[in-house]
C-alpha positions as a printed NumPy array, in Angstrom:
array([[  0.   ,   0.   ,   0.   ],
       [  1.418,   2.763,  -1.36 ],
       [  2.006,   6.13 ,   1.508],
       [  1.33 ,   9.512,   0.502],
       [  3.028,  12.528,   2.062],
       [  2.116,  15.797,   2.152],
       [  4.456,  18.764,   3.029],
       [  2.942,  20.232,   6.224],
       [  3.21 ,  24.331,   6.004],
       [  5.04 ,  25.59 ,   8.669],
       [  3.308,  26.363,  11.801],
       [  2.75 ,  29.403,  13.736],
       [  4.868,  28.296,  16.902],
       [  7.732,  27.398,  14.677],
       [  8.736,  31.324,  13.827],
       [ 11.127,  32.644,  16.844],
       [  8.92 ,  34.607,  19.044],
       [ 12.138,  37.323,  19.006],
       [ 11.327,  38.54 ,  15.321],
       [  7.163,  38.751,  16.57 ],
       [  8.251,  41.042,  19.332],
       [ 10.524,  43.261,  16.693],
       [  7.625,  43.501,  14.155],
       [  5.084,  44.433,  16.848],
       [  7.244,  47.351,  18.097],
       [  8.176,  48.71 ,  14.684],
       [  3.735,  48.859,  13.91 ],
       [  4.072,  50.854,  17.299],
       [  6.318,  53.463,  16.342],
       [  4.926,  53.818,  12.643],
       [  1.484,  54.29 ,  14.216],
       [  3.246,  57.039,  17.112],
       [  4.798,  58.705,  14.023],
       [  1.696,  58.981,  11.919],
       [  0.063,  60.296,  15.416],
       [  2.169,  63.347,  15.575],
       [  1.829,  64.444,  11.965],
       [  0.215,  67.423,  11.429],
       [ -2.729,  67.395,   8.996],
       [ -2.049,  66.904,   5.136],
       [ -3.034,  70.53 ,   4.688],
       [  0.097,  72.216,   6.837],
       [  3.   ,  69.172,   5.942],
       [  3.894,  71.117,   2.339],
       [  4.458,  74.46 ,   4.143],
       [  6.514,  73.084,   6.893],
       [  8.936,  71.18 ,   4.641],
       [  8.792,  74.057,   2.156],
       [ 10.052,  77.214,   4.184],
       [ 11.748,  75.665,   7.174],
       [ 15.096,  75.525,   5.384],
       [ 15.125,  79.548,   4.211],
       [ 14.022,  80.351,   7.604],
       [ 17.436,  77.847,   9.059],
       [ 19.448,  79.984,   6.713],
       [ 17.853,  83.756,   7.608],
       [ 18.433,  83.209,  11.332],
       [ 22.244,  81.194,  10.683],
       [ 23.305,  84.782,   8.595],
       [ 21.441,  87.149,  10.779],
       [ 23.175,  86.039,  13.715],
       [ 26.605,  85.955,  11.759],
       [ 26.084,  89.725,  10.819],
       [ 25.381,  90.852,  14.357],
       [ 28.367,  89.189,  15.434],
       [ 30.219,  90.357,  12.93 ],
       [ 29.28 ,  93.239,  13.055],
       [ 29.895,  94.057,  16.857],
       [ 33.451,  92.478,  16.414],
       [ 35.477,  94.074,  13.73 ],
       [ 38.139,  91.622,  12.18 ],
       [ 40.616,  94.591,  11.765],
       [ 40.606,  98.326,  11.752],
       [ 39.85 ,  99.55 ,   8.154],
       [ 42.292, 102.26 ,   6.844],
       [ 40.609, 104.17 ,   4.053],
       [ 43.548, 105.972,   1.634],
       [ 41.972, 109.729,   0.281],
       [ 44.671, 111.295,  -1.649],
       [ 43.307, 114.472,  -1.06 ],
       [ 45.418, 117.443,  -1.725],
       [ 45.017, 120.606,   1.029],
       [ 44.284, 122.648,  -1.114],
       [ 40.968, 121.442,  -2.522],
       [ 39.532, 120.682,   0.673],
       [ 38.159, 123.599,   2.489],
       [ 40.417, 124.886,   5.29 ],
       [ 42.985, 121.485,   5.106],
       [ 40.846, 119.256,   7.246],
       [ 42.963, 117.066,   8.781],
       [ 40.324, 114.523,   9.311],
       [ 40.456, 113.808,   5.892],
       [ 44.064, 112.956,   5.695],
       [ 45.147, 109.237,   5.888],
       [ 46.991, 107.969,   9.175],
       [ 50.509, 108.82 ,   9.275],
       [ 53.522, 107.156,  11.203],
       [ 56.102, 109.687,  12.023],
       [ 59.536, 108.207,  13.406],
       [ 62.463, 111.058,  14.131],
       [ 65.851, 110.206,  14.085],
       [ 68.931, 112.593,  14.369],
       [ 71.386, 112.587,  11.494],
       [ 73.584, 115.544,  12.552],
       [ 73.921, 117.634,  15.619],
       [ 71.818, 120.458,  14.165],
       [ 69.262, 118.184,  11.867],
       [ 66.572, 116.321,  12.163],
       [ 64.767, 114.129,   9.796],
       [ 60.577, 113.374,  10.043],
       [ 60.369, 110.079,   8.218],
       [ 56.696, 109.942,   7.417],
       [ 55.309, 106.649,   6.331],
       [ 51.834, 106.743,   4.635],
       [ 49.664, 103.962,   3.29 ],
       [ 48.389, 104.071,  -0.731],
       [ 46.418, 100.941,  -1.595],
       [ 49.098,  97.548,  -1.257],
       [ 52.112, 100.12 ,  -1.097],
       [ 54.043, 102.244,   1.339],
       [ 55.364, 106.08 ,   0.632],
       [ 57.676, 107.057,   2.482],
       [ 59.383, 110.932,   2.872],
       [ 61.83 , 112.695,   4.763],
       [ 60.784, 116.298,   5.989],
       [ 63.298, 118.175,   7.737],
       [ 62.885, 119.34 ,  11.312],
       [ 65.337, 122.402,  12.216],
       [ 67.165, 122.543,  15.555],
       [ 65.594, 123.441,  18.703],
       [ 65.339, 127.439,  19.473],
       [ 65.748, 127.66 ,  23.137],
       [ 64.033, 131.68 ,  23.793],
       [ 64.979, 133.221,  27.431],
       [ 63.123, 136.013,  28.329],
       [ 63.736, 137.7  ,  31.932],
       [ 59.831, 139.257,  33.473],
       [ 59.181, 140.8  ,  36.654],
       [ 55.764, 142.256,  37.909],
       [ 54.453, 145.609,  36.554],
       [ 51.96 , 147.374,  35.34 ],
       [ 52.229, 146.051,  31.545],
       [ 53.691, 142.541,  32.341],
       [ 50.66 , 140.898,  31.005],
       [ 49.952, 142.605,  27.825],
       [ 53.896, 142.358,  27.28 ],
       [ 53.945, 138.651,  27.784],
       [ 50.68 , 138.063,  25.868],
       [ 51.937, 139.448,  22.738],
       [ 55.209, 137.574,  22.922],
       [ 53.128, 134.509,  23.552],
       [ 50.911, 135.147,  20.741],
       [ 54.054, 135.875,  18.544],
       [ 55.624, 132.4  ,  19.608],
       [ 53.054, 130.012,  19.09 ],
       [ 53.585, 131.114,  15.107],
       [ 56.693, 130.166,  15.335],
       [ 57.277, 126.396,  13.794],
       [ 58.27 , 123.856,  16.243],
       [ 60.219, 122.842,  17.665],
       [ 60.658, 125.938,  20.444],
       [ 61.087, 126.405,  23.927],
       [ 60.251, 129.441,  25.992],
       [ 61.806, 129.98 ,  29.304],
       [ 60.541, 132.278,  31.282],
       [ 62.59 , 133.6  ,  34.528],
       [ 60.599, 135.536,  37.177],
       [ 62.549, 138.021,  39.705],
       [ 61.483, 136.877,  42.981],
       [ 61.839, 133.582,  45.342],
       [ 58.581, 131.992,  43.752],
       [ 56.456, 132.499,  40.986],
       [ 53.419, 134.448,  40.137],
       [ 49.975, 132.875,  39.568],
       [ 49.199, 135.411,  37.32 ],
       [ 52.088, 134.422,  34.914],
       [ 52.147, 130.721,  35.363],
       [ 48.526, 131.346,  34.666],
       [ 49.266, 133.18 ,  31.574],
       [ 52.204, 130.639,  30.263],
       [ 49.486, 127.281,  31.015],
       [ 47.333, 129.201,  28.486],
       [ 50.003, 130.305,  25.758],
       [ 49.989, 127.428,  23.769],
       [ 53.775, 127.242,  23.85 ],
       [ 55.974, 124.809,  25.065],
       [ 57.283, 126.377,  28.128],
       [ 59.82 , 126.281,  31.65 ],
       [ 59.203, 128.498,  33.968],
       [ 61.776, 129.501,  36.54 ],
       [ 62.287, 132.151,  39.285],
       [ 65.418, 134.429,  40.448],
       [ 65.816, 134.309,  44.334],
       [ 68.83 , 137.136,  43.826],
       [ 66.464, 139.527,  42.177],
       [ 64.581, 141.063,  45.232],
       [ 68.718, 142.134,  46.483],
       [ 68.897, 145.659,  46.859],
       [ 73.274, 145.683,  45.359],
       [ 72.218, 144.787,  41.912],
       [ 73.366, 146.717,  38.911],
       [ 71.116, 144.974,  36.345],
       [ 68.88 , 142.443,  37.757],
       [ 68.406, 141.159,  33.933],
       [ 71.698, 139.683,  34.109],
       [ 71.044, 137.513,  36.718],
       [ 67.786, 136.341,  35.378],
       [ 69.594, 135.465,  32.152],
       [ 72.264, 133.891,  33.827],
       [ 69.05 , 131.488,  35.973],
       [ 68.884, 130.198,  32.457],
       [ 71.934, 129.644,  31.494],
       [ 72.809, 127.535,  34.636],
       [ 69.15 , 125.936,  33.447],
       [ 70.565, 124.938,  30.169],
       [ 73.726, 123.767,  31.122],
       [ 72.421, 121.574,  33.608],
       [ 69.866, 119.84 ,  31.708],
       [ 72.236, 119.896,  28.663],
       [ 69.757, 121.376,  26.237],
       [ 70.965, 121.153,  22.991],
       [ 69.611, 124.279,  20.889],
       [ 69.842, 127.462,  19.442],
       [ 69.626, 130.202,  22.399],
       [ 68.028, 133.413,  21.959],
       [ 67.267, 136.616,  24.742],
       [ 64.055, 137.736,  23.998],
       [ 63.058, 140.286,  26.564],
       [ 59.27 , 140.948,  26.931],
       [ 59.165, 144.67 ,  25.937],
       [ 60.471, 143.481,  22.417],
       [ 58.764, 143.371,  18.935],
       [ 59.735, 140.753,  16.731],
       [ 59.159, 139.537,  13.498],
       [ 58.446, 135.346,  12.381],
       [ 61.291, 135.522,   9.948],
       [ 63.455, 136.147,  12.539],
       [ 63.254, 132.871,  14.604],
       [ 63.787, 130.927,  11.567],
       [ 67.153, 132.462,  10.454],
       [ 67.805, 131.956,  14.341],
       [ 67.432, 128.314,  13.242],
       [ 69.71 , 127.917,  10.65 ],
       [ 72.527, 129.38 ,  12.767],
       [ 75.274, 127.142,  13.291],
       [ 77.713, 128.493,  16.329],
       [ 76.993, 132.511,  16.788],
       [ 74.535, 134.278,  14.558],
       [ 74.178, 137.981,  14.917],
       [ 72.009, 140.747,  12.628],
       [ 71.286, 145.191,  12.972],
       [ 68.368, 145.526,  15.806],
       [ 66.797, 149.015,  14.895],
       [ 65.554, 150.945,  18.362],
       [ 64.589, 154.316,  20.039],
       [ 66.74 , 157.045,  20.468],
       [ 66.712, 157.749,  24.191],
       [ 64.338, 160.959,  23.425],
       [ 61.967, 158.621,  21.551],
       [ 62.109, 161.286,  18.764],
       [ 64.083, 159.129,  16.117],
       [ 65.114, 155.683,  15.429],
       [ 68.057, 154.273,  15.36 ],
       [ 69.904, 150.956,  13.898],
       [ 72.99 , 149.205,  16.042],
       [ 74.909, 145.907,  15.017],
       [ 77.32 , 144.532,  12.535],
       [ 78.051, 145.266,   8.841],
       [ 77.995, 142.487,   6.467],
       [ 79.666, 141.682,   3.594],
       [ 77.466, 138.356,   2.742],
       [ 77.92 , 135.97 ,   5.262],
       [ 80.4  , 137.299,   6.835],
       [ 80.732, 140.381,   9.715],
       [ 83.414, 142.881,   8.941],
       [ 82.544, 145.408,  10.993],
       [ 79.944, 147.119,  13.379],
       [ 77.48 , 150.148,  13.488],
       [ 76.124, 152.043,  16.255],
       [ 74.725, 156.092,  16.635],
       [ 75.88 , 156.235,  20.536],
       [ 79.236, 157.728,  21.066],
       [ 79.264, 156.2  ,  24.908],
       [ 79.263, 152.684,  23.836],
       [ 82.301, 153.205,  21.492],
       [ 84.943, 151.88 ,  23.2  ],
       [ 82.776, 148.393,  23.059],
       [ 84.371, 145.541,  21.522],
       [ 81.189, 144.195,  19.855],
       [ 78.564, 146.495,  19.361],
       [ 75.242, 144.707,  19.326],
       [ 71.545, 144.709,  21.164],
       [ 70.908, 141.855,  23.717],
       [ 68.382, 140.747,  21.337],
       [ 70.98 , 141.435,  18.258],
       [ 72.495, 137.746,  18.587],
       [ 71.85 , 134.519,  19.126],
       [ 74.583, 131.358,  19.668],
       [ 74.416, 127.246,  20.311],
       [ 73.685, 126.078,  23.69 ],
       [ 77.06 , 123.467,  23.418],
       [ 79.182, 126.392,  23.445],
       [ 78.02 , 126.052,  27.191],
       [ 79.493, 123.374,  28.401],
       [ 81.462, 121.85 ,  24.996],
       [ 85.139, 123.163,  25.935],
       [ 85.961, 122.282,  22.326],
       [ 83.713, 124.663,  20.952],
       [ 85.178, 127.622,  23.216],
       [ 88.924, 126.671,  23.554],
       [ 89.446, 130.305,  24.821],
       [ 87.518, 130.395,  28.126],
       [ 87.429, 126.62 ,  28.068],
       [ 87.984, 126.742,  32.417],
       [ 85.896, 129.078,  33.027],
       [ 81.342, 128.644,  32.847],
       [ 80.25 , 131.889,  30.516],
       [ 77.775, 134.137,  32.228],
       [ 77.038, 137.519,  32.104],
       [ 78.472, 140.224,  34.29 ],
       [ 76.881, 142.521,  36.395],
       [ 80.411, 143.867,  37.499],
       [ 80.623, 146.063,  34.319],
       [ 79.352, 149.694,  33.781],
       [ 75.664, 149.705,  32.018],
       [ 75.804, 149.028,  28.421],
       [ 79.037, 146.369,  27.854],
       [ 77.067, 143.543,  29.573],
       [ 76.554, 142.549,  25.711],
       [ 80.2  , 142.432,  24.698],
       [ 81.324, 140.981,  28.024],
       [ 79.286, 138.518,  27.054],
       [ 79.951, 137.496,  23.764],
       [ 83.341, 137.853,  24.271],
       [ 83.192, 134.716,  25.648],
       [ 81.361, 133.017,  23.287],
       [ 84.199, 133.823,  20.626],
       [ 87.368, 135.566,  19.689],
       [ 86.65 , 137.715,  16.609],
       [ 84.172, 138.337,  13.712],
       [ 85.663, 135.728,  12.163],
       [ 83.839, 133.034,  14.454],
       [ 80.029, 134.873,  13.487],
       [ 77.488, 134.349,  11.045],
       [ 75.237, 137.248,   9.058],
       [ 72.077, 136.82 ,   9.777],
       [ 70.432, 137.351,   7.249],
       [ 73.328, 137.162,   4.651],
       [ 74.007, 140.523,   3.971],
       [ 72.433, 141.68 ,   7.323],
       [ 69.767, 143.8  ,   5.122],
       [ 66.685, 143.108,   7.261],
       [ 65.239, 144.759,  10.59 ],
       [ 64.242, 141.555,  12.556],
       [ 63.058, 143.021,  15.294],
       [ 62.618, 146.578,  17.253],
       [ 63.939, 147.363,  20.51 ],
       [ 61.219, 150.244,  21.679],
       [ 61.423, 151.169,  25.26 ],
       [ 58.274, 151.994,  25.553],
       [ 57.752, 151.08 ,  29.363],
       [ 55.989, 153.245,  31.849],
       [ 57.206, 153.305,  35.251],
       [ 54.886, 153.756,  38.475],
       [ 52.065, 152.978,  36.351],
       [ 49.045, 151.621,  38.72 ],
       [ 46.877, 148.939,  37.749],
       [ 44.675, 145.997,  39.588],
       [ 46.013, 143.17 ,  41.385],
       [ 45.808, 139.681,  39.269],
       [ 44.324, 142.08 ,  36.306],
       [ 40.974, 141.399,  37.806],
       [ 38.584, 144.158,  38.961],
       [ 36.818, 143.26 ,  42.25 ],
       [ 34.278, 146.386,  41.741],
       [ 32.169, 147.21 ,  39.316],
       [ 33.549, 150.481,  36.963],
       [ 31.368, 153.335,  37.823],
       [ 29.457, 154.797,  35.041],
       [ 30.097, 158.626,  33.788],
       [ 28.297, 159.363,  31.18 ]])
């Protein structure tokens, strides 16, 4: 009897209950997932504009930062000449570097580095020596309007310059270091304890000589000038003062003593150099050099550089008050050096008034304490 077999399908308890569980938890999380859809209607939208908006918000937030921290200061380069833009604004100009470095005792150069585009100019503007201007004040009536106007007069000058400014007395003023704050002008001021003595000829000499000690001490390398306050002078004649090399001296025109006339005193030129001198008073003949206090001007090394003054090399150069009135000048520079042949014309030539010697000053003249009225001016009309 023949058997007959038939293949049996596989049963339900045959499949690993493992791979039931894993099916069953998959329909859970499809059916969880279709749960939290949102209807048909809003999907599109979503999946439409949610990238842009990623992207607005990503650069928005890149541009504030950026924007609040600078990579690197931008320099913009205007070649903009002064003389198109009104008054020479020099906002407008690009940033300059300016290094100084001495090439000679009496020379400076300004090297000036300036930024075009990929590329760097650079220029070389000279800067003249130092003018070192010592002017002797004391308290009186017209102190202030004298010491304004040489203020004013100095800050025209081109830098560089240094004013100093010797008071008679053991301390200073407030009204002039008030005044010299508010000049404008690089300034030292410095007092005279030996000017209140009653034995003094001319207490200018020792106020002059407060500055030379000044000088010397603090080795001040410049050209030195006496500028008293009474004095007119002109712009022109601080830069020649500038150019001068060891002793520099010009024709100072001035009042006659019966202010009726004026009269010129100081050398004669022929081109650079002095050959000779000029002067209208018979009394101050038997001078060697006949020239103002403000006729000359010399280098501040000759102070304390024996090489420069091999004649009085032992001895520190002052100015006397031991001599009559009138040859504290030539005392003076006959220290500084031996004969014409040591001085400069300034100008060549010595064809230009510089400045004016007036005396023009009023003694005994009242006027208020601290130039500042405490009353009220009556009225008179």
């Amino acid at each position: 009897m023949a058997s007959i077999r038939r293949t049996l399908s596989p049963s339900p308890h045959h499949h690993s209950p493992h791979r039931l569980q894993l099916s069953s938890s998959s329909k859970f999380r499809h059916q969880n997932q279709n749960q939290l859809l949102p209807p048909s209607s809003s999907f599109p939208f979503v999946l439409l504009y949610r990238r842009p908006i990623y992207r607005f918000l990503l650069f928005f937030l890149l541009g504030f930062m950026f924007g609040l921290f600078p990579f690197a200061d931008l320099h913009f380069d205007l070649d903009l000449d002064r003389h198109t833009v009104p008054f020479g604004l020099p906002s407008l100009l690009p940033r300059q570097r300016v290094d100084f470095h001495s090439v000679s005792p009496g020379l400076q150069t300004q090297h000036i580095s300036r930024a075009s585009g990929n590329r760097i100019e650079q220029s070389a503007v000279k800067v003249g020596k130092l003018v070192i201007v010592v002017t002797p004040t004391y308290n009186r009536a017209a102190q202030g309007y004298y010491l304004n106007r040489l203020a004013h007069t100095l800050r025209l000058v081109e830098p560089p310059l240094l004013w100093i400014v010797v008071e008679g007395g053991e301390t200073v003023t407030p009204e002039t270091a008030h005044l010299l704050s508010k000049s404008g002008v690089m300034y030292r001021h410095l007092v005279c304890p030996k000017y209140n003595s009653t034995n003094l000829k001319d207490r200018g000499v020792h106020q002059r000589n407060t500055a030379l000690e000044h000088i010397e001490t603090h080795r001040l390398d410049g050209i030195i000038y006496f500028a008293d306050d009474d004095n007119v002078y002109s712009l022109e004649l601080f830069d020649r003062i500038r150019q001068i090399r060891k002793f520099g001296t010009w024709p100072v025109a001035m009042l006659a003593q019966g202010k009726n006339k004026a009269i010129l005193e100081g050398p004669v030129c022929d081109g650079d150099r002095v050959i000779g001198w000029h002067t209208n008073e018979k009394s101050k003949r038997l001078r060697r050099f006949h020239v103002d206090m403000s006729g000359f001007a010399f280098n501040s090394t000759l102070l304390w550089d024996p090489k420069r003054r091999y004649h009085v090399a032992w001895n520190a150069i002052r100015q006397l008050d031991t001599v009559p009135e009138g040859f504290q000048e030539t005392t003076f520079i006959e220290q500084l050096v031996e004969d014409e042949n040591e001085m400069e014309a300034v100008p060549p030539g010595c064809n230009k008034i510089l400045n004016w010697h007036l005396h023009l000053e009023s003694k005994n003249l009242p006027y208020p304490k601290g130039w500042e009225l405490l009353e009220n001016l009556n009225v008179n009309g």
